[in-house]
Tab-separated table of C-alpha atoms in Angstrom:
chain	number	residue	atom	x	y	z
A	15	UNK	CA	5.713	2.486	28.606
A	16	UNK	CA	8.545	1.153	30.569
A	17	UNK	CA	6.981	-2.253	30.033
A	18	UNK	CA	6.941	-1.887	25.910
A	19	UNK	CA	10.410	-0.811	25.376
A	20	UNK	CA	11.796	-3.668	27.668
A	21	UNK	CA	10.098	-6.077	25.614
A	22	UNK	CA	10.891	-4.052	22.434
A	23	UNK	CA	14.666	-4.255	23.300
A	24	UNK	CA	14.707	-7.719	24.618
A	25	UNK	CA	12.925	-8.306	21.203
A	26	UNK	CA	15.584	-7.268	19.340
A	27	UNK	CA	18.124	-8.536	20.869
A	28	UNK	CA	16.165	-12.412	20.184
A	29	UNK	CA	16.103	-11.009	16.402
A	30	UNK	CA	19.804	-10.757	16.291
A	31	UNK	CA	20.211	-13.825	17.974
A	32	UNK	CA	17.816	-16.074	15.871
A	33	UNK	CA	19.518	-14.562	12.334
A	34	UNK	CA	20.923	-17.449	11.851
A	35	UNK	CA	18.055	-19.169	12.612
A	36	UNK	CA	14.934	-20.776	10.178
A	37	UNK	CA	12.318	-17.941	10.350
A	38	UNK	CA	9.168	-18.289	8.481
A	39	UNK	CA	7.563	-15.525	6.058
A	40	UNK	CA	4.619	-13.385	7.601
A	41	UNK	CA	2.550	-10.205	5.632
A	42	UNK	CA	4.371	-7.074	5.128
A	43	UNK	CA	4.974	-5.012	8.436
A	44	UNK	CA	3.336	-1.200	6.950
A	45	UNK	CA	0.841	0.885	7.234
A	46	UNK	CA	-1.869	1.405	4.518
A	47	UNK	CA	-2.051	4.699	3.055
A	48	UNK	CA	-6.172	4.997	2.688
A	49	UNK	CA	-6.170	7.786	0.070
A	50	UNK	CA	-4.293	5.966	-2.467
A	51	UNK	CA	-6.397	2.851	-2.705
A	52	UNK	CA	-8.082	4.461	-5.202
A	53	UNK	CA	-5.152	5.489	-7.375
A	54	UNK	CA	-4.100	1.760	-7.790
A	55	UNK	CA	-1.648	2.387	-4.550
A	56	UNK	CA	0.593	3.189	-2.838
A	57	UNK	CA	3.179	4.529	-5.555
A	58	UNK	CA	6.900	5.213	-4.868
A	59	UNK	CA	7.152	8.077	-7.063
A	60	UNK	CA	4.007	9.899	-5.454
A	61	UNK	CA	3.624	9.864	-1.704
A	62	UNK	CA	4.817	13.372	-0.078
A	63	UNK	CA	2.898	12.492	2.829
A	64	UNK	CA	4.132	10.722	6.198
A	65	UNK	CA	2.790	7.549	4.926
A	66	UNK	CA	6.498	7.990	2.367
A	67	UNK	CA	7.628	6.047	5.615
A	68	UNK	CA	6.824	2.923	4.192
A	69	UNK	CA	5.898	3.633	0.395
A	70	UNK	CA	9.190	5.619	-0.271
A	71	UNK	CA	11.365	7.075	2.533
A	72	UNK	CA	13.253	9.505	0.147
A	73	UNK	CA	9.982	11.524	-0.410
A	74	UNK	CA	10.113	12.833	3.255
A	75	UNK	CA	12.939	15.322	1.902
A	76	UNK	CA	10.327	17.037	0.040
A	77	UNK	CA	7.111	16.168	2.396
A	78	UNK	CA	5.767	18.576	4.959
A	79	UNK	CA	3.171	16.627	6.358
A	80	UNK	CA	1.626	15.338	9.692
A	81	UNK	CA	-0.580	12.847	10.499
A	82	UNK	CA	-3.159	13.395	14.074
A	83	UNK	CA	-6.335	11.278	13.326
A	84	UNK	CA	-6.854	8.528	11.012
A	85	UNK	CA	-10.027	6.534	11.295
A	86	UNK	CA	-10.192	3.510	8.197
A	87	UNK	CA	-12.452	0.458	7.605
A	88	UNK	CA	-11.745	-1.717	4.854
A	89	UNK	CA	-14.270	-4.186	3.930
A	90	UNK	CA	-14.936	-7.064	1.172
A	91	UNK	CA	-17.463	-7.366	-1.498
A	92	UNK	CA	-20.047	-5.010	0.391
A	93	UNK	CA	-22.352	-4.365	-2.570
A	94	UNK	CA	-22.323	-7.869	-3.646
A	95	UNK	CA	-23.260	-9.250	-0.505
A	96	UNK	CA	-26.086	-7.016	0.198
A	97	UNK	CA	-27.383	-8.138	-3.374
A	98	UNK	CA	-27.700	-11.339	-1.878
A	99	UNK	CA	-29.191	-11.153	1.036
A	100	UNK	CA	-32.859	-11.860	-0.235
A	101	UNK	CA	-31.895	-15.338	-1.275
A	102	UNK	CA	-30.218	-16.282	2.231
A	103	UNK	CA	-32.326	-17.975	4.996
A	104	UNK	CA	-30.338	-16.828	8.135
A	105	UNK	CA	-31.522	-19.858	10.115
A	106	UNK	CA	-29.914	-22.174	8.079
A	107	UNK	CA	-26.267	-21.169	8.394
A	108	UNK	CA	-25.505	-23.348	5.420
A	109	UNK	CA	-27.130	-21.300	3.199
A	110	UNK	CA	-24.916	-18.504	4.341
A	111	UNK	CA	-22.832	-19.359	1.721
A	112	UNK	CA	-24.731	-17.677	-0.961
A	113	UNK	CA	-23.511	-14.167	-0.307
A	114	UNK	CA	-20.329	-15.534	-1.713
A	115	UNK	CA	-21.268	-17.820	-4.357
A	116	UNK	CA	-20.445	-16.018	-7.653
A	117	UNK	CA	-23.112	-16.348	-10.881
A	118	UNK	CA	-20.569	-19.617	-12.256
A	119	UNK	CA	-20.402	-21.469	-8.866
A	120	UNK	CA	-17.481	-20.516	-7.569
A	121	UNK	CA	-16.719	-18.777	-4.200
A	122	UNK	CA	-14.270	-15.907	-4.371
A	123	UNK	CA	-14.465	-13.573	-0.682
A	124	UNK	CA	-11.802	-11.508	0.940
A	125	UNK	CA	-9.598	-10.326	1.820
A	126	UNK	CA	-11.349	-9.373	5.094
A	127	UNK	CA	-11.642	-6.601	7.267
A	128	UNK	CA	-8.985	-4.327	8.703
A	129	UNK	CA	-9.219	-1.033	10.829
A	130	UNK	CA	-6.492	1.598	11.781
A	131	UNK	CA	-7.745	3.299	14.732
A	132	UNK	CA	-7.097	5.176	16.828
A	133	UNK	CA	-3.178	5.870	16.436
A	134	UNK	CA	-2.186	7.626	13.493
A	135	UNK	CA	0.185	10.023	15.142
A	136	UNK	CA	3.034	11.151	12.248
A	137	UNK	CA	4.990	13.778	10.823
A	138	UNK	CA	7.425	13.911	7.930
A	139	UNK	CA	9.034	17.248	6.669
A	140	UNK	CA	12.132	17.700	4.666
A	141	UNK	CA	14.106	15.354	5.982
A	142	UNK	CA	12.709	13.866	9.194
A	143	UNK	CA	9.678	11.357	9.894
A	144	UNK	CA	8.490	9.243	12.428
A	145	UNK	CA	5.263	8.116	13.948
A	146	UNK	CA	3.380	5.510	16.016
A	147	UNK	CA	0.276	3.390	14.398
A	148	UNK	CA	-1.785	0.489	15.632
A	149	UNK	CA	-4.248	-1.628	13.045
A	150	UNK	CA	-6.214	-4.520	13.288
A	151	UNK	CA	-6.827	-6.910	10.387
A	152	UNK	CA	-9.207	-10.066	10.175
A	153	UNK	CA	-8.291	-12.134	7.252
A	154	UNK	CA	-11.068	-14.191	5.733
A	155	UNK	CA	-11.338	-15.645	2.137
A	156	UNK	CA	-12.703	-17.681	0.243
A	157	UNK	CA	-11.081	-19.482	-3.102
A	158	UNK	CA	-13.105	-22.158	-4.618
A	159	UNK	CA	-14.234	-24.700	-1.942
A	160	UNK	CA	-11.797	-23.890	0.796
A	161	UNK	CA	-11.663	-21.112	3.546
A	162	UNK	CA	-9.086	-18.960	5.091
A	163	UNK	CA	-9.054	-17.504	8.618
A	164	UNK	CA	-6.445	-15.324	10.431
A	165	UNK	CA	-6.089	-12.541	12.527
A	166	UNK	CA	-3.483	-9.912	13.504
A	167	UNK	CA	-2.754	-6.717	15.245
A	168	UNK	CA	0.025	-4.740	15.011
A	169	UNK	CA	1.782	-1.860	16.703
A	170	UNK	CA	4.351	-0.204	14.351
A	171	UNK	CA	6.405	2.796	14.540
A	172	UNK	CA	8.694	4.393	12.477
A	173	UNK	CA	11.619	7.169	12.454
A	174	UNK	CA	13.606	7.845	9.040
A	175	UNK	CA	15.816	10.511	7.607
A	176	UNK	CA	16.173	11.787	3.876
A	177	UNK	CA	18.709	13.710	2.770
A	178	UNK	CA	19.272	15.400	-1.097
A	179	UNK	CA	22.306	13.895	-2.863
A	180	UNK	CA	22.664	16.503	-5.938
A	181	UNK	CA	20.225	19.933	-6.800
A	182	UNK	CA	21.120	21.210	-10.488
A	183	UNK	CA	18.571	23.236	-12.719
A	184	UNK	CA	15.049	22.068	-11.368
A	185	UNK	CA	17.086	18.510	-11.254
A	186	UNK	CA	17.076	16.488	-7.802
A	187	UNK	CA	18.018	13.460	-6.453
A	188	UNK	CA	17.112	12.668	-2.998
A	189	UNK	CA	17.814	9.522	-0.421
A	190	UNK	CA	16.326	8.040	2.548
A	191	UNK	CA	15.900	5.263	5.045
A	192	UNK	CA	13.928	4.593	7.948
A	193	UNK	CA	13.554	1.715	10.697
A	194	UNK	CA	9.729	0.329	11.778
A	195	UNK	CA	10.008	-1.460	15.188
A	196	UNK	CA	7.154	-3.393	15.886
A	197	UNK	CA	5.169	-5.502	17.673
A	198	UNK	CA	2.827	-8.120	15.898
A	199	UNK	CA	0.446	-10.606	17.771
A	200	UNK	CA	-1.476	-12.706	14.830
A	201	UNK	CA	-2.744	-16.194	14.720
A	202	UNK	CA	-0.096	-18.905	13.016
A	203	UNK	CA	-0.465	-22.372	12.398
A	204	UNK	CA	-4.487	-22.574	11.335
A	205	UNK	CA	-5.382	-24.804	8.212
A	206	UNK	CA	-7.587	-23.981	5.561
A	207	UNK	CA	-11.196	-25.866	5.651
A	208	UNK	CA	-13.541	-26.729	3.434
A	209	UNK	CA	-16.077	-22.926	3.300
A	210	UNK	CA	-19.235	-25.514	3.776
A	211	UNK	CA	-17.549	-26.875	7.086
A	212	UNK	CA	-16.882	-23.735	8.250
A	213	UNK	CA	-20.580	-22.453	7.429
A	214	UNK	CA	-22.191	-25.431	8.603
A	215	UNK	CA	-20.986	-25.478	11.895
A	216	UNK	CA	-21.960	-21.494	12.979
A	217	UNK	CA	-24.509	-22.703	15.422
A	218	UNK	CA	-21.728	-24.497	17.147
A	219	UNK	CA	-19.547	-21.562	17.630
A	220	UNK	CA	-17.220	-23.205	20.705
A	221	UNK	CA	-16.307	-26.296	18.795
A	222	UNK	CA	-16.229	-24.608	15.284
A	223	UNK	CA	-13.473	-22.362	17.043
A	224	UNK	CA	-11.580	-24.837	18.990
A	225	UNK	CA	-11.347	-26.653	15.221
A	226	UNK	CA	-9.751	-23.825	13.303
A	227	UNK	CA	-7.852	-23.281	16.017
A	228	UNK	CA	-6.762	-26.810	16.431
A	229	UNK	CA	-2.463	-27.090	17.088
A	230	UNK	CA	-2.572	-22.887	16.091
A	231	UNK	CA	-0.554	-20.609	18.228
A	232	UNK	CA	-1.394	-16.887	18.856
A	233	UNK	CA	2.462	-15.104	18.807
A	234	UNK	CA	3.413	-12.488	20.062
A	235	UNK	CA	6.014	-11.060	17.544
A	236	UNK	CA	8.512	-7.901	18.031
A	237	UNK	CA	11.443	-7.193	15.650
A	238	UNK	CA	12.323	-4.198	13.510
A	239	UNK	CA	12.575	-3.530	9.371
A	240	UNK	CA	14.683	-1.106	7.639
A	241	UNK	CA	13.691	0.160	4.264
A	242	UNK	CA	15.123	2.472	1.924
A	243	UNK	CA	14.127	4.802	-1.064
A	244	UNK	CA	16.047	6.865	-4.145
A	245	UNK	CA	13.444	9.789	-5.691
A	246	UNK	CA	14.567	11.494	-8.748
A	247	UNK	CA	12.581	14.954	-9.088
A	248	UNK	CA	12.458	17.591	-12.338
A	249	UNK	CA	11.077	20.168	-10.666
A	250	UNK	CA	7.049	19.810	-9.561
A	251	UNK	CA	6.620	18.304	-12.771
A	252	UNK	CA	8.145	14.583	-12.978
A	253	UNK	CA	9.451	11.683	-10.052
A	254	UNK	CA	10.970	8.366	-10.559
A	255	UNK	CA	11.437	6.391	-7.479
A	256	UNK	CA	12.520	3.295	-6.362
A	257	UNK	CA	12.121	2.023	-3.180
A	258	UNK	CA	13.813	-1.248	-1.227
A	259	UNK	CA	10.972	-2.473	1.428
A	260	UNK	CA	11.887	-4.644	3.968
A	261	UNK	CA	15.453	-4.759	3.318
A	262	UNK	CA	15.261	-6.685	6.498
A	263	UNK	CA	12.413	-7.188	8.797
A	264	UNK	CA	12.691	-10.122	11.241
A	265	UNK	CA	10.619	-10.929	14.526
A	266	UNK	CA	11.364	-12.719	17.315
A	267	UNK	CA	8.711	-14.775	19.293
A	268	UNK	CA	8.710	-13.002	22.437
A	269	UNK	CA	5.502	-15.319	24.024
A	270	UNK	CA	2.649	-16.955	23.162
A	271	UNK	CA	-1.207	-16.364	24.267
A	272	UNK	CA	-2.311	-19.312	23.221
A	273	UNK	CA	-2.088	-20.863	26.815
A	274	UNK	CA	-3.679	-17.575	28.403
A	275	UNK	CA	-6.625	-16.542	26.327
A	276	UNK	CA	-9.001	-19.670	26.956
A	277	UNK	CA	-9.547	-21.085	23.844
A	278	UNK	CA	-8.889	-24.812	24.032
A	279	UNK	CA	-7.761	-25.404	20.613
A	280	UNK	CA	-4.612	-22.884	20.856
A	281	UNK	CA	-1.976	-25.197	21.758
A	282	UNK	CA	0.908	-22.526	20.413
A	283	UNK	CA	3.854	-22.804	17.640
A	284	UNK	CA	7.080	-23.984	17.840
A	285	UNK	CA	8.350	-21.030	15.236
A	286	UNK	CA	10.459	-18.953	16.917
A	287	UNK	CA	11.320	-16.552	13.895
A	288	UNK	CA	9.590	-14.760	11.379
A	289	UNK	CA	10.431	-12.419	8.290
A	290	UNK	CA	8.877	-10.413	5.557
A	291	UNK	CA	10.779	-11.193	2.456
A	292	UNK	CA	12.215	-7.894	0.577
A	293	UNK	CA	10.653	-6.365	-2.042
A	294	UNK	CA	11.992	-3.824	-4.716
A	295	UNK	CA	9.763	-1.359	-6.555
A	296	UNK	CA	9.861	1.615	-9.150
A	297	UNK	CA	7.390	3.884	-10.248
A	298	UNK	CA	6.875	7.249	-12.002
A	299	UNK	CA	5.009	10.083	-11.699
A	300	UNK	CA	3.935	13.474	-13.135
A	301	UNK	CA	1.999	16.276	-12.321
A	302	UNK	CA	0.370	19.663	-14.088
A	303	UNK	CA	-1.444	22.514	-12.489
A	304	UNK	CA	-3.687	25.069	-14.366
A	305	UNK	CA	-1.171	27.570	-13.068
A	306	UNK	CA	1.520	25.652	-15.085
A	307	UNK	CA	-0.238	27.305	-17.902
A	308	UNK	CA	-2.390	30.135	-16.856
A	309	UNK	CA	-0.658	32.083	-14.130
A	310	UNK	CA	-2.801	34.967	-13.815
A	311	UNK	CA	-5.682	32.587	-12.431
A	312	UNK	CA	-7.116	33.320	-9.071
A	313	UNK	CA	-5.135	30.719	-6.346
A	314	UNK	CA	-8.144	28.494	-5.775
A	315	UNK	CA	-8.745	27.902	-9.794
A	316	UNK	CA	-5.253	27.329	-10.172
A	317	UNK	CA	-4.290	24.789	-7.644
A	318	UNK	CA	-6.590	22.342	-9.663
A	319	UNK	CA	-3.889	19.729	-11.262
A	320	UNK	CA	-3.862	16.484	-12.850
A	321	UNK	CA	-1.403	13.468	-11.540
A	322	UNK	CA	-0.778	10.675	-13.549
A	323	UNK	CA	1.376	7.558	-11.549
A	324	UNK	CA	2.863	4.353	-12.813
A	325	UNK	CA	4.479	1.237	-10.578
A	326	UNK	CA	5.869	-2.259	-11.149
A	327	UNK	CA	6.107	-3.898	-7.630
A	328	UNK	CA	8.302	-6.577	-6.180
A	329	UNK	CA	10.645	-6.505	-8.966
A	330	UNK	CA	12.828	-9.567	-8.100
A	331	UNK	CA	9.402	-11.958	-7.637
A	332	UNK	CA	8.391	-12.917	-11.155
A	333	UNK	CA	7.902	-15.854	-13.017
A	334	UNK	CA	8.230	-15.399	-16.727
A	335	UNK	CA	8.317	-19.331	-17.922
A	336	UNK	CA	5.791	-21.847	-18.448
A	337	UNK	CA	7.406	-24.970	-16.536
A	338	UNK	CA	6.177	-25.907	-12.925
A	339	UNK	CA	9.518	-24.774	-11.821
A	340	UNK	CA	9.197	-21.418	-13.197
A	341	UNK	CA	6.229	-20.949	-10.659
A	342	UNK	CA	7.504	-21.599	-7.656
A	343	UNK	CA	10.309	-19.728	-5.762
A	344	UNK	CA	12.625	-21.891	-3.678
A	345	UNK	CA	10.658	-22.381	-0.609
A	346	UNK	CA	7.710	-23.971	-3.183
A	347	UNK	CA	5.582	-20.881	-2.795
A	348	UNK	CA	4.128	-20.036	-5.962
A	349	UNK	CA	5.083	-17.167	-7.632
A	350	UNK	CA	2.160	-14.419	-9.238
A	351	UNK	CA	1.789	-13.657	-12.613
A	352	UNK	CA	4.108	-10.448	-13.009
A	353	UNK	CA	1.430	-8.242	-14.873
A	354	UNK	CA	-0.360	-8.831	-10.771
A	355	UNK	CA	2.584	-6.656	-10.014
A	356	UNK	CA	1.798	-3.704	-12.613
A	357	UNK	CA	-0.477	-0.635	-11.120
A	358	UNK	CA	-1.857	2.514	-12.896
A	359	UNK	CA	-3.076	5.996	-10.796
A	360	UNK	CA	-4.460	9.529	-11.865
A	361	UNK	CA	-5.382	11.975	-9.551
A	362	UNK	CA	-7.680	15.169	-10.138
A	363	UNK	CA	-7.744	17.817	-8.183
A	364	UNK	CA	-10.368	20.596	-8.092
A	365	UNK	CA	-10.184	23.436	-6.448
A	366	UNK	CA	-8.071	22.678	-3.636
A	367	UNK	CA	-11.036	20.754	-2.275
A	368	UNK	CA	-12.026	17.541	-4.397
A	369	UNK	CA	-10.155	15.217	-5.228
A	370	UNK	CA	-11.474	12.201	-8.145
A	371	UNK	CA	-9.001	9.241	-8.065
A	372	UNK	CA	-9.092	6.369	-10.714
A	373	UNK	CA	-6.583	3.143	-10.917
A	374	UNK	CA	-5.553	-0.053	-11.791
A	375	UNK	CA	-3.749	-2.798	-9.038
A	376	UNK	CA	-3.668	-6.417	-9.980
A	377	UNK	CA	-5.479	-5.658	-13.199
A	378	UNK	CA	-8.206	-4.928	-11.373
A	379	UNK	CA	-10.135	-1.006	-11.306
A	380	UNK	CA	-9.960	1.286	-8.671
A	381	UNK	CA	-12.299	4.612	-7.426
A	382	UNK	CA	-11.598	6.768	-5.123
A	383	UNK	CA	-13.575	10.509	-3.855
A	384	UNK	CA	-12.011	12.412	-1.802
A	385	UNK	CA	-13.033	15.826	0.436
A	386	UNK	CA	-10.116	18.132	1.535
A	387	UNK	CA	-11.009	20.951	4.208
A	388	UNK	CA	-7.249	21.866	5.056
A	389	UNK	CA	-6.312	19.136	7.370
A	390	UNK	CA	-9.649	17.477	7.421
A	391	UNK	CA	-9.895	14.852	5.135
A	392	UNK	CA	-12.505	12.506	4.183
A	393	UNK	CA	-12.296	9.190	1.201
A	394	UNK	CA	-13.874	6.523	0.250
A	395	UNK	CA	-12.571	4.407	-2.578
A	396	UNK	CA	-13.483	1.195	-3.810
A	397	UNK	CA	-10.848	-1.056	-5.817
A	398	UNK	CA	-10.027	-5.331	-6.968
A	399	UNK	CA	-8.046	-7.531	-4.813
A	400	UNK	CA	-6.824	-10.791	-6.441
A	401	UNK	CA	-6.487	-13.831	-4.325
A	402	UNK	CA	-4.664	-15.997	-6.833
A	403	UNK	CA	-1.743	-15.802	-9.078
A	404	UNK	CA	-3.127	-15.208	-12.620
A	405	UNK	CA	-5.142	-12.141	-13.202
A	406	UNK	CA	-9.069	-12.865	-12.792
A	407	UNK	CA	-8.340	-16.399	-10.822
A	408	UNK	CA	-9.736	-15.200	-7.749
A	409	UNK	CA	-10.523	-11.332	-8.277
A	410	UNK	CA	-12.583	-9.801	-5.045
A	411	UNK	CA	-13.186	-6.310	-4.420
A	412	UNK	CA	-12.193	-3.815	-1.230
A	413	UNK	CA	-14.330	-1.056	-0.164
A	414	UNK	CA	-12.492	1.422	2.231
A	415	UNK	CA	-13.579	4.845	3.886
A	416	UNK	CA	-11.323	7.132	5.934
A	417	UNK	CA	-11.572	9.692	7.934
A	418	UNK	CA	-8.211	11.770	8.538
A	419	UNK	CA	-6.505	14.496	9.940
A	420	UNK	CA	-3.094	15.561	8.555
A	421	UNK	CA	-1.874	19.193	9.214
A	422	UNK	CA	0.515	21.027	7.290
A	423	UNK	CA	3.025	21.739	8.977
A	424	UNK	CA	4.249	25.610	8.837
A	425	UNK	CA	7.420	25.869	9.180
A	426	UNK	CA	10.023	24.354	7.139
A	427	UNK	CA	13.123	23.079	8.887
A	428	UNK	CA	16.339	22.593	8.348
A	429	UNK	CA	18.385	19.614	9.524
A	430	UNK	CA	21.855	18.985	9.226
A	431	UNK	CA	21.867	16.574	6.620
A	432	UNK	CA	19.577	18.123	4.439
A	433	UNK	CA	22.604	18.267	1.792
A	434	UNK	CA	22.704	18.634	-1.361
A	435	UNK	CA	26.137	16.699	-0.239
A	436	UNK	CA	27.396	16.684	-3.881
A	437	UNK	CA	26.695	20.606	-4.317
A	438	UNK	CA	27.916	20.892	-0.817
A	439	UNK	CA	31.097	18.993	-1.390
A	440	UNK	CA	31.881	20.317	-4.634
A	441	UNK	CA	30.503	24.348	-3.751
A	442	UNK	CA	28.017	24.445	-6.672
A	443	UNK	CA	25.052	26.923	-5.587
């Protein structure tokens, strides 16, 4: 332990020093929230659970949540390539590419696989959060001819506060913030090939590797994000939120494996810098219970509700021109299609127990089924990924299923800064 936060601190001390510095862009430091893939997730304006760490950190004022246990497996196109296993003659590894070829031709796969386990320690309750998580992802795809590879690990934790600004008849406005220090070890540096190169050349797993991994690096990354929220409440009935995601997050190189691990065709990076570029989102969100309307029904009837969410992501990335230089930001990278960046949610409840959970992300559908025994929760949810920029250019599918478990906690606490700082400051009760 003594080990980690030297490195952690020495980390971000390299962070601060390399500012100034050309860092290059890497995925989002977070931690996926497995029960809202189905609702189109995560949404800003509906996440009272510890996972408002990264989705929203003002909805920890209102949260009284932990997290123990949280065992998820995310996979690609699992149906589909079952369907296709019949027409696949495993001892010609060329022919693997059929359980990816689509009916038209073309080869859409991915996004790959990715696991949290076995940290998933969190809590988050009226004010507070923090936790420690760990997650590995493998990132293969396919679009058109040409294959992806990559791989990463991460260790994240996280510590915010929320406090409420203003209370005023069933009106609330609350705030929050929280840090995510981190450490990241991921492949960098490996090309895309052609998906019939990579196929073709299974039966000659050393050399296959030692090309992918040809001038690649394997770095190990440690740095810190900050993010922020605002959540607007009328009482249990209505949200809006916004949230400002990785208002900065920057890494700093600490070493590379690539001379340690064996593999001849790591020869390691010369970045020395990395950053997730910020992102600023809004949503809404409202809620009824039968008790809303028929109070006199017995508790288990009446906790049955209906939650309806909407979200337009990363605000400040759209394109909404036809020119070439409409589509690409100024680093060149192209730009999605802002409808990618709309997403729909509703959420049934039934009798405290079942939950149904339909969506839309990327304008893609989204299923989810969820079992609730107190704080022993199992989903499973099935919902699109798109791999391109325009909606249906490279649409994939993700099937995840979870096993969790997230206590309530039972006592409510009270920190200092709970506020409300304007009622405070101005004595309204």
């Amino acid at each position: 332990m003594k080990k980690f936060c030297l490195v952690l601190v020495t980390a971000l001390a390299s962070v601060l020093a390399l500012s100034a510095q050309s860092a290059r862009p890497m995925a989002p430091v977070t931690v996926r929230d497995s029960q809202t893939f189905g609702l189109g997730g995560p949404h800003v304006a509906y996440t009272d659970t510890v996972y408002g760490l990264f989705a929203n950190p003002a909805a920890m004022r209102r949260a009284n949540r932990g997290s123990a246990f949280e065992l998820s497996v995310s996979a690609p196109q699992v149906f589909d390539i079952l369907g296709r296993m019949d027409g696949v003659d495993f001892g010609d590894p060329l022919s693997l590419i059929g359980l990816f070829r689509e009916d038209d031709g073309t080869l859409k796969f991915g996004p790959g696989v990715a696991l949290q386990f076995p940290l998933a320690i969190g809590y988050a309750g009226r004010g507070f959060g923090f936790g420690f998580w760990d997650q590995v992802a493998v990132d293969l795809h396919f679009k058109g001819d040409t294959a992806s590879v990559g791989v990463r690990a991460d260790f994240i934790t996280s510590v915010g506060i929320a406090t409420s600004v203003v209370e005023m008849q069933g009106h609330s406005v609350d705030v929050g913030m929280a840090l995510k220090p981190f450490v990241r070890v991921m492949t960098a540096g490996i090309k895309p090939v052609k998906a019939t190169d990579l196929l073709s050349k299974l039966e000659d797993m050393d050399s296959l590797i030692d090309e992918l991994l040809h001038d690649a690096g394997l770095p190990v990354i440690a740095g810190v994000g900050v993010d922020a929220g605002i959540m607007y409440r009328f009482r249990e009935w209505a949200s809006f939120g916004i949230s400002f995601n990785d208002i900065v997050t920057r890494g700093a190189v600490v070493t590379d494996l690539a001379s340690t691990v064996g593999v001849e065709g790591l020869t390691g990076v010369e970045t020395k810098s990395y950053y997730v570029p910020f992102t600023l989102n809004v949503g809404a969100a409202g809620s009824v219970r039968l008790s809303d309307f028929f109070p006199n029904l017995p508790a288990l009837a009446g906790e049955s509700y209906l939650a309806l969410m909407a979200d337009w992501r990363d605000l400040l990335n759209q394109h909404w021109g036809s020119k070439a230089e409409d589509l690409v930001d100024s680093d060149g990278n192209a730009i999605r299609n802002p409808i990618l960046n709309l997403s729909f949610g509703a959420e049934l409840g039934l009798f405290r127990y079942v939950k149904i959970r339909l969506g839309i992300s990327e304008m893609l559908p989204a299923f989810g089924f969820g079992l609730h025994f107190g704080a022993f929760q199992i989903s499973s949810s099935i919902f699109g990924v798109e791999l391109g920029n325009e909606p249906g250019q490279f649409s994939s599918y993700e099937v995840n299923l979870s096993i969790s478990v997230r206590p309530q906690s039972k006592r409510e606490r009270a920190w200092p800064w709970n506020g409300p700082i304007v009622n405070q400051a101005l004595g309204i009760r």
